[in-house]
Tab-separated table of C-alpha atoms in Angstrom:
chain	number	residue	atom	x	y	z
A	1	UNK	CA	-35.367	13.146	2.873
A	2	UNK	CA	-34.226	11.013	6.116
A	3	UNK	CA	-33.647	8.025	3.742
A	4	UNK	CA	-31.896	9.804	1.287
A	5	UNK	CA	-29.337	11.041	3.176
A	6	UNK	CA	-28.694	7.988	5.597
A	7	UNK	CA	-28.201	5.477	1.975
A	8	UNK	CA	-25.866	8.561	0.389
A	9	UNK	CA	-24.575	8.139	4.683
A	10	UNK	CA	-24.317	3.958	4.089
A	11	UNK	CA	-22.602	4.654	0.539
A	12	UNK	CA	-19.847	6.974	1.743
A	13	UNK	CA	-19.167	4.196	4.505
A	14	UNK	CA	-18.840	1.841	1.485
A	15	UNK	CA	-16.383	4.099	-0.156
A	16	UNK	CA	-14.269	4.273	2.996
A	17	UNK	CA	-14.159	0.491	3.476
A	18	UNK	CA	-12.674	-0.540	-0.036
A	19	UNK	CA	-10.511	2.681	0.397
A	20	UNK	CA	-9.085	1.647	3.529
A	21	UNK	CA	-9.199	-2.021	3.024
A	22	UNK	CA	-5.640	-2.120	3.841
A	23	UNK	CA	-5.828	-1.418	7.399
A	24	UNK	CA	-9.534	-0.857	8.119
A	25	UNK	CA	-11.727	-2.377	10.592
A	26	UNK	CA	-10.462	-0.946	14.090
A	27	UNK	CA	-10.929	-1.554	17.599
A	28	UNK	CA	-12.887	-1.368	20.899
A	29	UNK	CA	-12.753	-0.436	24.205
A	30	UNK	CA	-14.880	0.104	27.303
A	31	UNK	CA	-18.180	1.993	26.538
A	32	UNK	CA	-18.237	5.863	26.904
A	33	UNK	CA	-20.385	8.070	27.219
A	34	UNK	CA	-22.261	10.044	24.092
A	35	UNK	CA	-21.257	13.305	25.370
A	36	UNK	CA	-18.177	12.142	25.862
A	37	UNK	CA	-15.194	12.646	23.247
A	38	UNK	CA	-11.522	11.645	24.451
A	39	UNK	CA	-8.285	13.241	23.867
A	40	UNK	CA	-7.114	10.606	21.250
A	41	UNK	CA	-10.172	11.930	18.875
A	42	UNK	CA	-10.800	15.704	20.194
A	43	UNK	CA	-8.515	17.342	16.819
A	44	UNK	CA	-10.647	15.936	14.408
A	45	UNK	CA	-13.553	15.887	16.299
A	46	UNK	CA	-13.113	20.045	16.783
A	47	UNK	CA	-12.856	20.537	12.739
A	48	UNK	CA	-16.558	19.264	12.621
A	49	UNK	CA	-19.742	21.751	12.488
A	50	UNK	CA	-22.523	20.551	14.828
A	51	UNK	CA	-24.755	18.846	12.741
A	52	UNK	CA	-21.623	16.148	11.994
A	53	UNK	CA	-20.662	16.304	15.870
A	54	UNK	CA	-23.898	15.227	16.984
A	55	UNK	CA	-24.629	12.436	14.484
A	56	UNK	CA	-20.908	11.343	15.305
A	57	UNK	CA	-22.051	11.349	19.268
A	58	UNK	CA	-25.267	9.321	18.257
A	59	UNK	CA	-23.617	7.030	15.677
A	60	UNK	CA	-20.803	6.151	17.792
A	61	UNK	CA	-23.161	5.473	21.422
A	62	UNK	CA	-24.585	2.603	19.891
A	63	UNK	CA	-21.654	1.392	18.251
A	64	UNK	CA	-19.787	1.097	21.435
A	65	UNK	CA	-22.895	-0.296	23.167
A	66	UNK	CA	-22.852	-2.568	20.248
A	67	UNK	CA	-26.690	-1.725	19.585
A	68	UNK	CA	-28.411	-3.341	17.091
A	69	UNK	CA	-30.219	0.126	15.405
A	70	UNK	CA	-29.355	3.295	15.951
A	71	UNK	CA	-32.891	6.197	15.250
A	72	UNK	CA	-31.986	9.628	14.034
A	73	UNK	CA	-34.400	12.410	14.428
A	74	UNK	CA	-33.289	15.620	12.873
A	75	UNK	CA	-29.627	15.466	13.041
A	76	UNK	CA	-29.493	14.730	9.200
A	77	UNK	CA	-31.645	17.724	8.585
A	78	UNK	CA	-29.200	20.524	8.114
A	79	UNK	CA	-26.050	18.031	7.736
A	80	UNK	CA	-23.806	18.884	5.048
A	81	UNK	CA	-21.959	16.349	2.587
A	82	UNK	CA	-18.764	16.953	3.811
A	83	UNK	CA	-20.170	16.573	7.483
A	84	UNK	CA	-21.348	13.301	6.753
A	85	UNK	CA	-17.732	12.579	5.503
A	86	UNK	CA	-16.073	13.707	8.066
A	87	UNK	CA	-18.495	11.468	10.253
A	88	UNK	CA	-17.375	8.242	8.359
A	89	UNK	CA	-13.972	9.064	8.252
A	90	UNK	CA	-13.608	9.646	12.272
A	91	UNK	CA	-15.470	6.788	13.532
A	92	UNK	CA	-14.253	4.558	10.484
A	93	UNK	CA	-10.761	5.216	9.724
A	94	UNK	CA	-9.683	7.142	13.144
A	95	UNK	CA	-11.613	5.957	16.084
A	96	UNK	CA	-9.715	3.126	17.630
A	97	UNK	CA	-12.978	1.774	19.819
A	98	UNK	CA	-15.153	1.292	16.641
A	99	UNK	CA	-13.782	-2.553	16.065
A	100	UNK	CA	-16.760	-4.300	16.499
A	101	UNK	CA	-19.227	-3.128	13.657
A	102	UNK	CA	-19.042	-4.769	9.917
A	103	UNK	CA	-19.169	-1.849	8.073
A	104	UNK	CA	-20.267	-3.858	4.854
A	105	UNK	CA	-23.145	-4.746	5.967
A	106	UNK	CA	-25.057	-1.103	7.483
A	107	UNK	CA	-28.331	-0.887	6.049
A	108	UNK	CA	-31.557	1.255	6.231
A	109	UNK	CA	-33.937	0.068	8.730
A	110	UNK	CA	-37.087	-1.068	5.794
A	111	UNK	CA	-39.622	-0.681	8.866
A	112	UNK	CA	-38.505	2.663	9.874
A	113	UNK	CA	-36.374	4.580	7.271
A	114	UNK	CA	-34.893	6.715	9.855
A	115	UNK	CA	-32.894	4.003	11.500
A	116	UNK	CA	-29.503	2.534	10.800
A	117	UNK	CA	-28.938	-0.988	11.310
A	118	UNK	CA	-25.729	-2.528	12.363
A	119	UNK	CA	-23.660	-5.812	12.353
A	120	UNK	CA	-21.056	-6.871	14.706
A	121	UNK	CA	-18.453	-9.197	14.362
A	122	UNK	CA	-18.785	-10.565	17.929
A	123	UNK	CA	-21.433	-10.814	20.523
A	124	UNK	CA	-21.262	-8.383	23.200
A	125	UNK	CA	-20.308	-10.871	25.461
A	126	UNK	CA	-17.408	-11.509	23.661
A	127	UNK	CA	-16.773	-7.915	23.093
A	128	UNK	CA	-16.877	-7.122	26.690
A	129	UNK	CA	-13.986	-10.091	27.416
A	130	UNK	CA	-11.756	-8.589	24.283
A	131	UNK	CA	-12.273	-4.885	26.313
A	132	UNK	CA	-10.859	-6.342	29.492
A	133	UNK	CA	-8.532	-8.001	27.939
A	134	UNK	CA	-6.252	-5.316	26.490
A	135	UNK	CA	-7.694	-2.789	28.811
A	136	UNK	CA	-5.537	-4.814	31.674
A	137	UNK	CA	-2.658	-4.664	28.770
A	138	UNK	CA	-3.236	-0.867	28.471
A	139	UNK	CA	-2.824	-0.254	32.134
A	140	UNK	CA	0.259	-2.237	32.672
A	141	UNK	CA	1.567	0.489	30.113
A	142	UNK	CA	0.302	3.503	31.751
A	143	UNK	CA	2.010	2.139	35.138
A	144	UNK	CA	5.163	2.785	33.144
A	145	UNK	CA	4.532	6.483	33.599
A	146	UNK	CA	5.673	7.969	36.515
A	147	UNK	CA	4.948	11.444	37.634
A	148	UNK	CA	8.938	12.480	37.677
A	149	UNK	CA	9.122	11.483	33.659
A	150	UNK	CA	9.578	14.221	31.434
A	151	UNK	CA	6.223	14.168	28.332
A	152	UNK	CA	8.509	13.116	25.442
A	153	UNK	CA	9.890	9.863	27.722
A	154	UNK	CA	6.285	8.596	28.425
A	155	UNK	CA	6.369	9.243	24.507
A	156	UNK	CA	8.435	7.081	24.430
A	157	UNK	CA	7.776	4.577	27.049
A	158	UNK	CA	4.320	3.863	24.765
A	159	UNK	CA	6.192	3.874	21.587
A	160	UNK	CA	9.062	1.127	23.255
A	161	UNK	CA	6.080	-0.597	24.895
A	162	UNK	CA	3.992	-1.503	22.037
A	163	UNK	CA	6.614	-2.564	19.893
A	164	UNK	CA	7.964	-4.464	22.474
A	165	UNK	CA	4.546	-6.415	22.708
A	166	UNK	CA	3.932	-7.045	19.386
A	167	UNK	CA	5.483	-8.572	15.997
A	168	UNK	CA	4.031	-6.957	12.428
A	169	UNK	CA	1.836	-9.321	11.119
A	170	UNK	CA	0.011	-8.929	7.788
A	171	UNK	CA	-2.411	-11.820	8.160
A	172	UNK	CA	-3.095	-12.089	11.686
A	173	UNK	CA	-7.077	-11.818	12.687
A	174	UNK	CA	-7.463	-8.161	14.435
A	175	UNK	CA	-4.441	-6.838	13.279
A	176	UNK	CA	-5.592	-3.433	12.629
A	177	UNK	CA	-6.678	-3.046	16.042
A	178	UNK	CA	-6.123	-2.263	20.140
A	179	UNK	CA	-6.696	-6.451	20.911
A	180	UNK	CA	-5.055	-7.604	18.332
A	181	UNK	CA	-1.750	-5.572	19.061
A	182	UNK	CA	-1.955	-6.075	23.217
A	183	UNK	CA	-3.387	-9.399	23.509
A	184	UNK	CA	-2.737	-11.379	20.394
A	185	UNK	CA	0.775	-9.701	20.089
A	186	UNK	CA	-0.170	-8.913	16.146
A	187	UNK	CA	-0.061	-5.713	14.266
A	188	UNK	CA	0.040	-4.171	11.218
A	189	UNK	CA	0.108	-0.144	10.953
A	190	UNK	CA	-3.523	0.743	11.769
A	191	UNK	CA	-3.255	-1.616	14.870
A	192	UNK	CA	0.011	-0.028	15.723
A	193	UNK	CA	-1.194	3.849	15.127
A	194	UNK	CA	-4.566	2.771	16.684
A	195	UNK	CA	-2.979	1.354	19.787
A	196	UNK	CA	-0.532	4.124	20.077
A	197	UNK	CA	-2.919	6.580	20.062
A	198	UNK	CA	-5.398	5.269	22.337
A	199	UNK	CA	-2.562	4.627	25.031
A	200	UNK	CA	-1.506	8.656	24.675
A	201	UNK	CA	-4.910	9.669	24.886
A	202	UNK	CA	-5.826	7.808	28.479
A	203	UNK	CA	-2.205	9.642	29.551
A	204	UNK	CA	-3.387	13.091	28.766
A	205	UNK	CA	-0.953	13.293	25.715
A	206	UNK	CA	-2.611	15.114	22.401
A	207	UNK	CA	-2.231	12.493	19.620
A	208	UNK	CA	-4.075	12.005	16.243
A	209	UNK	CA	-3.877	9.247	13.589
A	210	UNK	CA	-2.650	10.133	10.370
A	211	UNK	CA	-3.124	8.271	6.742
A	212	UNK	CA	-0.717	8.098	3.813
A	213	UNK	CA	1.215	6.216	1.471
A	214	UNK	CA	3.981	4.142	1.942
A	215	UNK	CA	6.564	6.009	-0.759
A	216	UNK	CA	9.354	3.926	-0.269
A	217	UNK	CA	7.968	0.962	-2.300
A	218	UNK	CA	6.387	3.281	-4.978
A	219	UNK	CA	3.536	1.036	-4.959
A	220	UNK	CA	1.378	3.710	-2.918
A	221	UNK	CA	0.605	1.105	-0.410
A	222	UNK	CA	-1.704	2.760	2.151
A	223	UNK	CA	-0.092	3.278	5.494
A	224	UNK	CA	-1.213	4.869	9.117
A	225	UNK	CA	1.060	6.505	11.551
A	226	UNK	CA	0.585	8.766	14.185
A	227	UNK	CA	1.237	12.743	15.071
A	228	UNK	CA	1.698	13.994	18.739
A	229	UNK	CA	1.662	17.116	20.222
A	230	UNK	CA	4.289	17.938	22.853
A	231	UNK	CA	5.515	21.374	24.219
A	232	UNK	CA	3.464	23.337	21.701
A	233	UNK	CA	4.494	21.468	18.479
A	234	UNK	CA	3.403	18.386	16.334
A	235	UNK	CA	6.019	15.484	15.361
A	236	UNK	CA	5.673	12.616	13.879
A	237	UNK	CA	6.061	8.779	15.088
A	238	UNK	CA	5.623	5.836	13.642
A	239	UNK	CA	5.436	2.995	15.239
A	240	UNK	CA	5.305	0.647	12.626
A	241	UNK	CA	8.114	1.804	10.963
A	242	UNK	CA	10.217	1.897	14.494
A	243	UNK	CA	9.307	-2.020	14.532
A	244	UNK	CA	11.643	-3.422	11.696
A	245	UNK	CA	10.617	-6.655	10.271
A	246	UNK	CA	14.131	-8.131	11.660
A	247	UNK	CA	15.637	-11.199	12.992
A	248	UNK	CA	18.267	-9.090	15.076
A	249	UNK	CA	17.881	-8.983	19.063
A	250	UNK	CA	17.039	-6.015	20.877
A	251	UNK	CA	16.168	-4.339	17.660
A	252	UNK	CA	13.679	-1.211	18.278
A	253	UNK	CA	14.929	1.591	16.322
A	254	UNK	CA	13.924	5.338	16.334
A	255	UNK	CA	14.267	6.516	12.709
A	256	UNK	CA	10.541	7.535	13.048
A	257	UNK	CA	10.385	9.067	16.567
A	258	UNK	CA	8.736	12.546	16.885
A	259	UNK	CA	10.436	13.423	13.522
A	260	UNK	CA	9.207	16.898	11.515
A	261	UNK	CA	7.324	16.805	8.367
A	262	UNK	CA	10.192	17.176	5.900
A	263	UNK	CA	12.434	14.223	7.513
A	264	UNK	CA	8.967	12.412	7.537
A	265	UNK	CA	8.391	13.175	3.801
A	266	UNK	CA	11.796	11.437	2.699
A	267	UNK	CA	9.473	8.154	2.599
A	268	UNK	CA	6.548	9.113	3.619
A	269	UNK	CA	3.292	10.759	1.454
A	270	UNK	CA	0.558	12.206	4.114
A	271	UNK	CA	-2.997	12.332	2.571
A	272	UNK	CA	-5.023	14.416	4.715
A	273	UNK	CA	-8.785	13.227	3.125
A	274	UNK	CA	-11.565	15.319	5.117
A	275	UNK	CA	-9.180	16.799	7.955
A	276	UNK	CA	-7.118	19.223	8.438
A	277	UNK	CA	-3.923	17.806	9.431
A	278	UNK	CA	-1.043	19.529	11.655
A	279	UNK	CA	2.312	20.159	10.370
A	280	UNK	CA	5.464	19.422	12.274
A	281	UNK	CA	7.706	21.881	11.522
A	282	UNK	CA	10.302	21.482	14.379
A	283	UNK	CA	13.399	18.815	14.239
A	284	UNK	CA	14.877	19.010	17.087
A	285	UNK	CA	12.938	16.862	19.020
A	286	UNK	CA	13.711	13.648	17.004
A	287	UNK	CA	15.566	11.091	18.652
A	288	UNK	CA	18.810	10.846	17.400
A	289	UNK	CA	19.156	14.526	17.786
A	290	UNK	CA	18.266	14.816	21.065
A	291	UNK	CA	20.525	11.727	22.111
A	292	UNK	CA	23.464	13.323	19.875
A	293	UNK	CA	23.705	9.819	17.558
A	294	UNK	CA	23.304	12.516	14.573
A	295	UNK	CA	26.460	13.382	12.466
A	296	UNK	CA	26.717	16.465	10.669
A	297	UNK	CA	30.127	15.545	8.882
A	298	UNK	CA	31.977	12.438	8.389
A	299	UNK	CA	34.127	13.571	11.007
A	300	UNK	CA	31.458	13.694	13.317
A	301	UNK	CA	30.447	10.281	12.038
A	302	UNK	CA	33.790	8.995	12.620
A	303	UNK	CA	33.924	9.949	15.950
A	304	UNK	CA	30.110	8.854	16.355
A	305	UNK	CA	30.792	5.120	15.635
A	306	UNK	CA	33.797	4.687	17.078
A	307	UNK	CA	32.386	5.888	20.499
A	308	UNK	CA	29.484	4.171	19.814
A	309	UNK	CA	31.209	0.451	19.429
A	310	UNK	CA	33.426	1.524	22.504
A	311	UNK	CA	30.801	2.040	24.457
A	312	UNK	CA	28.108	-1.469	23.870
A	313	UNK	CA	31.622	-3.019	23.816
A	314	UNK	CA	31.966	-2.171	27.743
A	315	UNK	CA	28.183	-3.744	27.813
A	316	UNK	CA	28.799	-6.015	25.274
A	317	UNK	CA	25.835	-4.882	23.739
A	318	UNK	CA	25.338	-6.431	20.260
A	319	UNK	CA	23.331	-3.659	18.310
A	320	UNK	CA	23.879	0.404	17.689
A	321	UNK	CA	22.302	2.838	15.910
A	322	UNK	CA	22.852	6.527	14.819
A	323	UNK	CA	21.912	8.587	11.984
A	324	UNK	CA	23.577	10.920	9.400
A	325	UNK	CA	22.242	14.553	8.924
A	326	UNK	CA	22.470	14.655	5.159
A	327	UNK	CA	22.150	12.190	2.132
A	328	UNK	CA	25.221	12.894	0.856
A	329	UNK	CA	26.944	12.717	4.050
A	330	UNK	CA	25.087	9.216	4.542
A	331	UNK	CA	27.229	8.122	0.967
A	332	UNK	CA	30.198	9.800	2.611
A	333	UNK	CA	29.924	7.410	5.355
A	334	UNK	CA	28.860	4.246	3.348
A	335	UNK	CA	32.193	4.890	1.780
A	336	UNK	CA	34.628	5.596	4.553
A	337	UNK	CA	32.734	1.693	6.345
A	338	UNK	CA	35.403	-0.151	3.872
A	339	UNK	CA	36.228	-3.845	5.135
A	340	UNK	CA	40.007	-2.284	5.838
A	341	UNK	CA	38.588	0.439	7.951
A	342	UNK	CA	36.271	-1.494	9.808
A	343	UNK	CA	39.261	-3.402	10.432
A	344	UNK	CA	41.768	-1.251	11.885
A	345	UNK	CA	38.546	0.716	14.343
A	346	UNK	CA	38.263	-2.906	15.431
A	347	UNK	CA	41.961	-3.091	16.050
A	348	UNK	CA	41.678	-0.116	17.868
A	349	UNK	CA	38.707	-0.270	19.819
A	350	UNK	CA	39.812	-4.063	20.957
A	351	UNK	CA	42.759	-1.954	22.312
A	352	UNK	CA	40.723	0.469	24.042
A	353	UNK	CA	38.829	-1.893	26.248
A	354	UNK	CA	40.056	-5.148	26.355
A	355	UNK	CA	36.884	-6.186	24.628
A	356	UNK	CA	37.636	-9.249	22.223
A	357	UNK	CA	35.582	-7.847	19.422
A	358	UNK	CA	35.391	-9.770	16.417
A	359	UNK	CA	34.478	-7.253	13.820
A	360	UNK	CA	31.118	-4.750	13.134
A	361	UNK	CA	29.233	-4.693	10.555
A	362	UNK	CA	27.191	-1.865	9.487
A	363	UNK	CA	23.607	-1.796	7.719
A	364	UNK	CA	23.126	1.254	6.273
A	365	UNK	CA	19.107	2.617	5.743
A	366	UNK	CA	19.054	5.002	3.026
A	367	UNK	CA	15.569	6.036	3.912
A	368	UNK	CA	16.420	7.974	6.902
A	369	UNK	CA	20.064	8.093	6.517
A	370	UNK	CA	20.997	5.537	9.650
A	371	UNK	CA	22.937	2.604	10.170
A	372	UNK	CA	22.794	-0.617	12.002
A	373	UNK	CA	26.092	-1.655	13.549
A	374	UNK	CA	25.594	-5.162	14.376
A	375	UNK	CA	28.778	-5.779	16.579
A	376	UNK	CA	30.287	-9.701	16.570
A	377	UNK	CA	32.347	-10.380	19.696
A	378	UNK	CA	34.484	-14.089	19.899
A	379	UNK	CA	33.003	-17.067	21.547
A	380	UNK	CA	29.171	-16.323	20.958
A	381	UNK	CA	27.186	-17.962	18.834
A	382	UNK	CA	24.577	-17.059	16.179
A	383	UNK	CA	21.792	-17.081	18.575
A	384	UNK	CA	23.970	-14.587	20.734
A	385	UNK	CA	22.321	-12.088	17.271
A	386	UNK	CA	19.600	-13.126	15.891
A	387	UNK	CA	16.014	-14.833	16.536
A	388	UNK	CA	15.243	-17.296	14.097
A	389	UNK	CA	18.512	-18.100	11.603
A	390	UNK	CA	16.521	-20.848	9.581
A	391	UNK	CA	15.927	-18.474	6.808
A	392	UNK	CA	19.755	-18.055	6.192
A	393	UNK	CA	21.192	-19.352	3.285
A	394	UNK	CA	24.642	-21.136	3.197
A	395	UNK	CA	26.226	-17.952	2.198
A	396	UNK	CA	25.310	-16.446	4.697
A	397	UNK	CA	25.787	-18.721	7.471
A	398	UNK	CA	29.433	-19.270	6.311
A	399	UNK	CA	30.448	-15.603	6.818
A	400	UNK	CA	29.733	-16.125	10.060
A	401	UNK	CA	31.476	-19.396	10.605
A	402	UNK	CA	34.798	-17.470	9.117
A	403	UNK	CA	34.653	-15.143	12.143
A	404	UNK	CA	33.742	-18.261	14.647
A	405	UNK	CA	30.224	-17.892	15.351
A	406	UNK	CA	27.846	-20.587	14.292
């Protein structure tokens, strides 16, 4: 019976991998105890009847201990199908410590047939050296947190942190994990979601991992981002999607930062597989709102860029960011940014503070309503803006050159 259930066990892990293949493959960290199940995994971890918690405990032991074969007794005895899912699915898809084991290649020990056998993708040795590694990464974060900030800053203190460290990366080796996204400065979303979660977990902050679809290319790319409980209610953050694939300087943006379900779901599909997932039902935590950059009529908005130009012209700051409530107030705005209006507020603002502003230009994002002001001011050059300008085409580079910059 033993057998039976450990190859159906092997074939669900299968499943998971081709399912997943888009971000799957996670990462490790310093060995824990069995007993022991940390913040960043206790949600899930709750929703699962005994039978699936203590073949999760077993299974996940000699994983992190990077053990070669792993003996059940009678845990599989009384273990239910969708126990044995939930066991993949947590250790596979959610546990960010589980980096090390090549999930293709489990198999059923032939000399004892109630034994799993495992392969690793590195030698513990080298395992060990990748733990310290980002675990000294990790802790440089964590130092961040002082004991005077308020929960949602060290929110977002981990959020600004990881993007900070590291540039999205499709191809990069260990992309989709804690290593990869500290030490190699690569991520993609499961590295991202993985690392973010992890980090909130060792600072005593409820977090979970949550899987989806990407809706905003229609292709129903899979996708991973993260939900985090704070002052008795879930919001969502997403790293990732807080990272833009940009050229623009000092470019972290906070479309995606503790957001509720239904801003979420503008381009966003959540696909909850064995789990129970929490809704966030409460908006008022999301960034923008909470640092009034949120219009709730164009003249609002108005009054919203034109203060916010006026004041990153006093810091010459080159980049601003704020968000409409509304979709149609979002096409109210795109309207009212004419080149003639953009313009005279230039005019204006110059006016106000002596800045020598050359013009604005706004980027609007339909997907969460916001723009990108990218703010030109005279005797800079392009690299004043932008990282790498080797991509731009003539075109491009000659608008520039109209307002002096080059």
């Amino acid at each position: 019976m033993i057998k039976k259930v450990i190859s159906l066990f092997i074939c669900f892990a299968a499943v998971f991998t081709v399912t997943v293949s888009a971000f799957a493959q996670s990462v490790g960290s310093e060995v824990e105890a069995a007993s022991s199940v940390p913040l960043y995994l206790r949600y899930y971890y709750d929703q699962m009847d005994k039978d699936a918690q203590a073949i999760f405990l077993k299974m996940r032991k000699a994983i992190l201990n990077c053990d070669k074969k792993v003996t059940f007794d009678k845990e599989f005895d009384n273990a239910s199908i969708d126990g044995l899912i939930q066991v993949v699915e947590l250790i596979f898809m959610y546990d960010p410590l589980t980096f090390n084991v090549n999930w293709e290649e489990i198999s059923v020990d032939p000399k004892d047939l109630d034994a799993l056998v495992f392969s690793y993708y590195y030698k513990k040795e080298t395992y060990d050296k990748m733990v310290a590694a980002y675990e000294k990464r990790v802790d440089k974060i964590l130092d961040k947190l002082t004991d005077d900030m308020t929960v949602y800053k060290k929110i977002k203190t981990i959020h600004d942190a990881i993007i900070n460290t590291a540039v999205y990366d499709l191809d990069a080796p260990n992309n989709d994990n804690i290593y990869g996204t500290l030490v190699k400065k690569t991520a993609k979303c499961d590295g991202y979601a993985k690392t973010f979660n992890y980090i909130c977990g060792k600072a005593g902050i409820r977090s979970i991992c949550v899987i989806g679809d990407d809706d905003a290319s229609n292709d129903n790319i899979l996708h991973m981002w993260n939900k985090v409980y704070y002052n008795k209610q879930w919001y969502n953050v997403d790293v990732t999607w807080d990272d833009p694939v940009s050229d623009l300087k000092r470019n972290i943006i906070y479309d995606y930062f503790m957001i509720d379900d239904e801003t979420m779901f503008r381009d966003h599909i959540e696909q909850p597989i064995s789990f129970e997932i929490p809704e966030a039902n409460d908006d008022s935590k999301a960034y923008y709102k909470v640092n009034k950059k949120c219009a709730d009529d164009l003249d609002s908005a108005k009054e919203l860029i034109k203060n916010s130009v006026i004041s990153a012209a006093k810091n010459k700051t080159t980049v601003v960011r704020f968000q409409c409530s509304s979709k149609s107030l979002f096409r109210k705005v795109e309207n009212y940014l004419s080149f003639d209006t953009i313009n005279d507020l230039t005019e204006s603002i110059n006016k106000k503070t002596g800045k020598n502003i050359v013009t604005f230009v706004p980027v609007p994002y339909e997907g969460q309503y916001s723009f990108t002001i990218l703010i030109l001011y005279e005797n800079t050059s392009l690299d004043s803006y932008f990282i790498d300008t080797d991509g731009f085409d003539s075109s491009i580079l000659s608008i520039f050159e109209k307002f002096g910059i080059k």
